[in-house]
Amino acid sequence: MLVNIADIKVKHRVRKDTGDLDALKESLRRYGLLNPITLNSKYELIAGGRRLEAAKAIGWTSINAVVLDNMSPAAELELELEENNQRKDFSDAELLEGYKRLERLRNPRFFRRIWNFIAGVFVAIFDWIKKLLKK
């Protein structure tokens, strides 16, 4: 659900230091919010403090949020801890492999480009024949 950022209350948080938000702000600008923040029914922040701060910093006035009802303060704190604790960064090898794959997809090799062109020609011919047969 889309929530006005001005309506969100940020109470006592476990994470004090949000760290450098520049990369997160750029990600929000480029891709939007990939994972909504989490609020309780009083619109108090449970999880997503860095995302919220980055959204504020780039001038967003609303943000996508999941609103959970009837949670105890202990359950809310447990969710905040779990959400921040269960992340696992990519290893250097995983990150390198991911960027290599991305580079290949963005810049296919010469023979792949030729193959893609030939396949596109056959698709166009096939579509043209289908149109002729429908007439």
JSON list of N, CA and C in Angstrom, two decimals, residues 63-92:
[
{"chain": "A", "resi": 63, "resn": "ILE", "atom": "N", "xyz": [5.63, 6.21, -0.14]},
{"chain": "A", "resi": 63, "resn": "ILE", "atom": "CA", "xyz": [6.45, 5.01, -0.26]},
{"chain": "A", "resi": 63, "resn": "ILE", "atom": "C", "xyz": [5.56, 3.78, -0.09]},
{"chain": "A", "resi": 64, "resn": "ASN", "atom": "N", "xyz": [5.93, 2.72, -0.76]},
{"chain": "A", "resi": 64, "resn": "ASN", "atom": "CA", "xyz": [5.18, 1.47, -0.66]},
{"chain": "A", "resi": 64, "resn": "ASN", "atom": "C", "xyz": [5.52, 0.79, 0.67]},
{"chain": "A", "resi": 65, "resn": "ALA", "atom": "N", "xyz": [4.49, 0.34, 1.38]},
{"chain": "A", "resi": 65, "resn": "ALA", "atom": "CA", "xyz": [4.69, -0.26, 2.70]},
{"chain": "A", "resi": 65, "resn": "ALA", "atom": "C", "xyz": [3.74, -1.42, 2.92]},
{"chain": "A", "resi": 66, "resn": "VAL", "atom": "N", "xyz": [4.20, -2.36, 3.72]},
{"chain": "A", "resi": 66, "resn": "VAL", "atom": "CA", "xyz": [3.35, -3.43, 4.24]},
{"chain": "A", "resi": 66, "resn": "VAL", "atom": "C", "xyz": [2.96, -2.99, 5.64]},
{"chain": "A", "resi": 67, "resn": "VAL", "atom": "N", "xyz": [1.65, -2.99, 5.92]},
{"chain": "A", "resi": 67, "resn": "VAL", "atom": "CA", "xyz": [1.18, -2.58, 7.24]},
{"chain": "A", "resi": 67, "resn": "VAL", "atom": "C", "xyz": [0.68, -3.83, 7.97]},
{"chain": "A", "resi": 68, "resn": "LEU", "atom": "N", "xyz": [1.28, -4.11, 9.13]},
{"chain": "A", "resi": 68, "resn": "LEU", "atom": "CA", "xyz": [0.93, -5.28, 9.92]},
{"chain": "A", "resi": 68, "resn": "LEU", "atom": "C", "xyz": [0.09, -4.86, 11.12]},
{"chain": "A", "resi": 69, "resn": "ASP", "atom": "N", "xyz": [-0.97, -5.59, 11.38]},
{"chain": "A", "resi": 69, "resn": "ASP", "atom": "CA", "xyz": [-1.87, -5.29, 12.49]},
{"chain": "A", "resi": 69, "resn": "ASP", "atom": "C", "xyz": [-1.59, -6.19, 13.68]},
{"chain": "A", "resi": 70, "resn": "ASN", "atom": "N", "xyz": [-1.96, -5.69, 14.84]},
{"chain": "A", "resi": 70, "resn": "ASN", "atom": "CA", "xyz": [-1.98, -6.47, 16.09]},
{"chain": "A", "resi": 70, "resn": "ASN", "atom": "C", "xyz": [-0.68, -7.17, 16.42]},
{"chain": "A", "resi": 71, "resn": "MET", "atom": "N", "xyz": [0.42, -6.46, 16.33]},
{"chain": "A", "resi": 71, "resn": "MET", "atom": "CA", "xyz": [1.71, -7.04, 16.72]},
{"chain": "A", "resi": 71, "resn": "MET", "atom": "C", "xyz": [2.11, -6.47, 18.07]},
{"chain": "A", "resi": 72, "resn": "SER", "atom": "N", "xyz": [2.64, -7.30, 18.91]},
{"chain": "A", "resi": 72, "resn": "SER", "atom": "CA", "xyz": [3.13, -6.83, 20.20]},
{"chain": "A", "resi": 72, "resn": "SER", "atom": "C", "xyz": [4.44, -6.07, 19.98]},
{"chain": "A", "resi": 73, "resn": "PRO", "atom": "N", "xyz": [4.83, -5.21, 20.91]},
{"chain": "A", "resi": 73, "resn": "PRO", "atom": "CA", "xyz": [6.12, -4.54, 20.78]},
{"chain": "A", "resi": 73, "resn": "PRO", "atom": "C", "xyz": [7.28, -5.53, 20.66]},
{"chain": "A", "resi": 74, "resn": "ALA", "atom": "N", "xyz": [7.19, -6.65, 21.36]},
{"chain": "A", "resi": 74, "resn": "ALA", "atom": "CA", "xyz": [8.25, -7.66, 21.26]},
{"chain": "A", "resi": 74, "resn": "ALA", "atom": "C", "xyz": [8.30, -8.26, 19.86]},
{"chain": "A", "resi": 75, "resn": "ALA", "atom": "N", "xyz": [7.14, -8.53, 19.27]},
{"chain": "A", "resi": 75, "resn": "ALA", "atom": "CA", "xyz": [7.10, -9.09, 17.91]},
{"chain": "A", "resi": 75, "resn": "ALA", "atom": "C", "xyz": [7.64, -8.08, 16.90]},
{"chain": "A", "resi": 76, "resn": "GLU", "atom": "N", "xyz": [7.32, -6.81, 17.09]},
{"chain": "A", "resi": 76, "resn": "GLU", "atom": "CA", "xyz": [7.83, -5.77, 16.19]},
{"chain": "A", "resi": 76, "resn": "GLU", "atom": "C", "xyz": [9.36, -5.69, 16.26]},
{"chain": "A", "resi": 77, "resn": "LEU", "atom": "N", "xyz": [9.90, -5.71, 17.48]},
{"chain": "A", "resi": 77, "resn": "LEU", "atom": "CA", "xyz": [11.35, -5.66, 17.63]},
{"chain": "A", "resi": 77, "resn": "LEU", "atom": "C", "xyz": [12.00, -6.90, 17.04]},
{"chain": "A", "resi": 78, "resn": "GLU", "atom": "N", "xyz": [11.38, -8.04, 17.26]},
{"chain": "A", "resi": 78, "resn": "GLU", "atom": "CA", "xyz": [11.90, -9.29, 16.69]},
{"chain": "A", "resi": 78, "resn": "GLU", "atom": "C", "xyz": [11.94, -9.20, 15.17]},
{"chain": "A", "resi": 79, "resn": "LEU", "atom": "N", "xyz": [10.91, -8.63, 14.56]},
{"chain": "A", "resi": 79, "resn": "LEU", "atom": "CA", "xyz": [10.86, -8.48, 13.11]},
{"chain": "A", "resi": 79, "resn": "LEU", "atom": "C", "xyz": [11.95, -7.52, 12.63]},
{"chain": "A", "resi": 80, "resn": "GLU", "atom": "N", "xyz": [12.14, -6.42, 13.35]},
{"chain": "A", "resi": 80, "resn": "GLU", "atom": "CA", "xyz": [13.21, -5.48, 12.98]},
{"chain": "A", "resi": 80, "resn": "GLU", "atom": "C", "xyz": [14.57, -6.17, 13.02]},
{"chain": "A", "resi": 81, "resn": "LEU", "atom": "N", "xyz": [14.83, -6.90, 14.08]},
{"chain": "A", "resi": 81, "resn": "LEU", "atom": "CA", "xyz": [16.11, -7.60, 14.21]},
{"chain": "A", "resi": 81, "resn": "LEU", "atom": "C", "xyz": [16.27, -8.65, 13.11]},
{"chain": "A", "resi": 82, "resn": "GLU", "atom": "N", "xyz": [15.22, -9.42, 12.87]},
{"chain": "A", "resi": 82, "resn": "GLU", "atom": "CA", "xyz": [15.28, -10.49, 11.87]},
{"chain": "A", "resi": 82, "resn": "GLU", "atom": "C", "xyz": [15.52, -9.93, 10.47]},
{"chain": "A", "resi": 83, "resn": "GLU", "atom": "N", "xyz": [14.81, -8.85, 10.15]},
{"chain": "A", "resi": 83, "resn": "GLU", "atom": "CA", "xyz": [14.93, -8.25, 8.82]},
{"chain": "A", "resi": 83, "resn": "GLU", "atom": "C", "xyz": [16.35, -7.76, 8.57]},
{"chain": "A", "resi": 84, "resn": "ASN", "atom": "N", "xyz": [16.99, -7.23, 9.57]},
{"chain": "A", "resi": 84, "resn": "ASN", "atom": "CA", "xyz": [18.34, -6.71, 9.41]},
{"chain": "A", "resi": 84, "resn": "ASN", "atom": "C", "xyz": [19.41, -7.78, 9.58]},
{"chain": "A", "resi": 85, "resn": "ASN", "atom": "N", "xyz": [19.11, -8.82, 10.28]},
{"chain": "A", "resi": 85, "resn": "ASN", "atom": "CA", "xyz": [20.10, -9.84, 10.59]},
{"chain": "A", "resi": 85, "resn": "ASN", "atom": "C", "xyz": [20.19, -10.93, 9.53]},
{"chain": "A", "resi": 86, "resn": "GLN", "atom": "N", "xyz": [19.13, -11.18, 8.79]},
{"chain": "A", "resi": 86, "resn": "GLN", "atom": "CA", "xyz": [19.11, -12.32, 7.87]},
{"chain": "A", "resi": 86, "resn": "GLN", "atom": "C", "xyz": [19.64, -12.02, 6.48]},
{"chain": "A", "resi": 87, "resn": "ARG", "atom": "N", "xyz": [20.08, -10.82, 6.25]},
{"chain": "A", "resi": 87, "resn": "ARG", "atom": "CA", "xyz": [20.69, -10.51, 4.96]},
{"chain": "A", "resi": 87, "resn": "ARG", "atom": "C", "xyz": [22.04, -11.16, 4.85]},
{"chain": "A", "resi": 88, "resn": "LYS", "atom": "N", "xyz": [22.41, -11.53, 3.66]},
{"chain": "A", "resi": 88, "resn": "LYS", "atom": "CA", "xyz": [23.74, -12.06, 3.42]},
{"chain": "A", "resi": 88, "resn": "LYS", "atom": "C", "xyz": [24.28, -11.40, 2.17]},
{"chain": "A", "resi": 89, "resn": "ASP", "atom": "N", "xyz": [25.40, -10.72, 2.31]},
{"chain": "A", "resi": 89, "resn": "ASP", "atom": "CA", "xyz": [26.01, -10.07, 1.16]},
{"chain": "A", "resi": 89, "resn": "ASP", "atom": "C", "xyz": [26.54, -11.12, 0.19]},
{"chain": "A", "resi": 90, "resn": "PHE", "atom": "N", "xyz": [26.65, -10.73, -1.08]},
{"chain": "A", "resi": 90, "resn": "PHE", "atom": "CA", "xyz": [27.30, -11.59, -2.06]},
{"chain": "A", "resi": 90, "resn": "PHE", "atom": "C", "xyz": [28.77, -11.75, -1.68]},
{"chain": "A", "resi": 91, "resn": "SER", "atom": "N", "xyz": [29.31, -12.91, -1.96]},
{"chain": "A", "resi": 91, "resn": "SER", "atom": "CA", "xyz": [30.76, -13.07, -1.83]},
{"chain": "A", "resi": 91, "resn": "SER", "atom": "C", "xyz": [31.40, -12.31, -2.99]},
{"chain": "A", "resi": 92, "resn": "ASP", "atom": "N", "xyz": [32.70, -12.06, -2.90]},
{"chain": "A", "resi": 92, "resn": "ASP", "atom": "CA", "xyz": [33.38, -11.37, -4.01]},
{"chain": "A", "resi": 92, "resn": "ASP", "atom": "C", "xyz": [33.25, -12.16, -5.30]}
]
